[in-house]
PDB file of C-alpha atoms in Angstrom:
ATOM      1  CA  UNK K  83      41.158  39.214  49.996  1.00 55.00           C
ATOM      2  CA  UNK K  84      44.098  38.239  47.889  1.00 61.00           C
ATOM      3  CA  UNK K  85      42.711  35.306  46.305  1.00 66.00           C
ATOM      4  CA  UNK K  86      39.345  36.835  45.621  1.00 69.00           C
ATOM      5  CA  UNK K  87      41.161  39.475  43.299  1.00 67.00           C
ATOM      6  CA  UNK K  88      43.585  36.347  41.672  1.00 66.00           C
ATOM      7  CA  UNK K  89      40.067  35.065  40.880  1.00 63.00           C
ATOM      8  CA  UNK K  90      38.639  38.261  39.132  1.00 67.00           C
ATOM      9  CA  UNK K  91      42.056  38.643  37.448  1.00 67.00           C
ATOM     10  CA  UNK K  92      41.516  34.998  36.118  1.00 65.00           C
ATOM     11  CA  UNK K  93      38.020  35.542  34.822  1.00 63.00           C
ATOM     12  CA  UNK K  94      39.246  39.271  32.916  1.00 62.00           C
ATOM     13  CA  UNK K  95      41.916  37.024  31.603  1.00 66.00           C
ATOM     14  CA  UNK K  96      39.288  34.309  30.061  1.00 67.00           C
ATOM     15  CA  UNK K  97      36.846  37.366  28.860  1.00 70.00           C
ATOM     16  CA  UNK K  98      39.805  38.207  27.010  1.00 80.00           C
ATOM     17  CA  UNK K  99      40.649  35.044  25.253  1.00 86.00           C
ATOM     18  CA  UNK K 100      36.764  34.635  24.492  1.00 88.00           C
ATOM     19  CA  UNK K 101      36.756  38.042  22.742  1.00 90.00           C
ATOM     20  CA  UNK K 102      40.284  37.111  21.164  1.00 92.00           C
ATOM     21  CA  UNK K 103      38.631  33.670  20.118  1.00 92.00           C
ATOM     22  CA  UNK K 104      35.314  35.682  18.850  1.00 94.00           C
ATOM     23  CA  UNK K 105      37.111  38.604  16.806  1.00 96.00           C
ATOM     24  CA  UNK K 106      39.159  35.597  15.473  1.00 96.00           C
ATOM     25  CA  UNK K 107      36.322  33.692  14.242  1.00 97.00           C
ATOM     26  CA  UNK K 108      34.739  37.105  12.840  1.00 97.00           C
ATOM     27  CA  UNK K 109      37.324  37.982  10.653  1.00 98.00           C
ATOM     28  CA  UNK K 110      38.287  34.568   9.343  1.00 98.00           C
ATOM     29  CA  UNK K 111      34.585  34.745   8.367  1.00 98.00           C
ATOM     30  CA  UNK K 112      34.521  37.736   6.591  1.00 98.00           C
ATOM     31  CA  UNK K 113      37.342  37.125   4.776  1.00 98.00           C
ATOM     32  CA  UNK K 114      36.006  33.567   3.754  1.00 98.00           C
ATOM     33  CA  UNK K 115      33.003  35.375   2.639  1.00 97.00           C
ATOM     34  CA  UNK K 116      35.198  38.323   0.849  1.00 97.00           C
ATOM     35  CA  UNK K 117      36.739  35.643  -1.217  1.00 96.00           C
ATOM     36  CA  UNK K 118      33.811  34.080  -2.123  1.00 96.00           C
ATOM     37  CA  UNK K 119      31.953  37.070  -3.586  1.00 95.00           C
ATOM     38  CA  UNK K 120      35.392  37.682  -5.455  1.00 93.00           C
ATOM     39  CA  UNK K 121      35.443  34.937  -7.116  1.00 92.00           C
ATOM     40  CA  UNK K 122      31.668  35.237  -7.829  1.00 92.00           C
ATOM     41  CA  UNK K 123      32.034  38.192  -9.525  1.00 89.00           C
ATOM     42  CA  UNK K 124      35.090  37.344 -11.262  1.00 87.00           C
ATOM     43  CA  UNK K 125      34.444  33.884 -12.267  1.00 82.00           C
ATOM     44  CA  UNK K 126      32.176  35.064 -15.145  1.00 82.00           C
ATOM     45  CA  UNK K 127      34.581  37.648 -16.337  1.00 79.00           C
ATOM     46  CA  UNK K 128      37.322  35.321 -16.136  1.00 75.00           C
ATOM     47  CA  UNK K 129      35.433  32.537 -17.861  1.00 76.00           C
ATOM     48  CA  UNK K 130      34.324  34.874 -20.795  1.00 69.00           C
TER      49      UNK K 130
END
C-alpha cells in the first residue's frame, strides 16, 4: 500500500517537471518570437 502511493507521488512529481519543462519551452518561444517582430518593425525605422 505504501509503495503504490511512493509510486503515484513519483509520477505527480514527473507531470510536474514535464509541465515545468513545457511552460519553459513556451515562454522562451514567445519571447524569441517577441524579439523578432521587434526588431522587424523597428529595423526599418531605425535604418531610415
Amino acid at each position: 500500500m505504501g509503495a503504490k502511493r511512493e509510486a503515484s507521488q513519483m509520477g505527480l512529481q514527473s507531470g510536474k517537471s514535464e509541465w515545468v519543462v513545457l511552460i519553459g519551452i513556451l515562454v522562451l518561444s514567445i519571447v524569441t518570437f517577441g524579439t523578432a517582430l521587434l526588431l522587424a518593425f523597428c529595423a526599418p525605422s531605425l535604418l531610415g
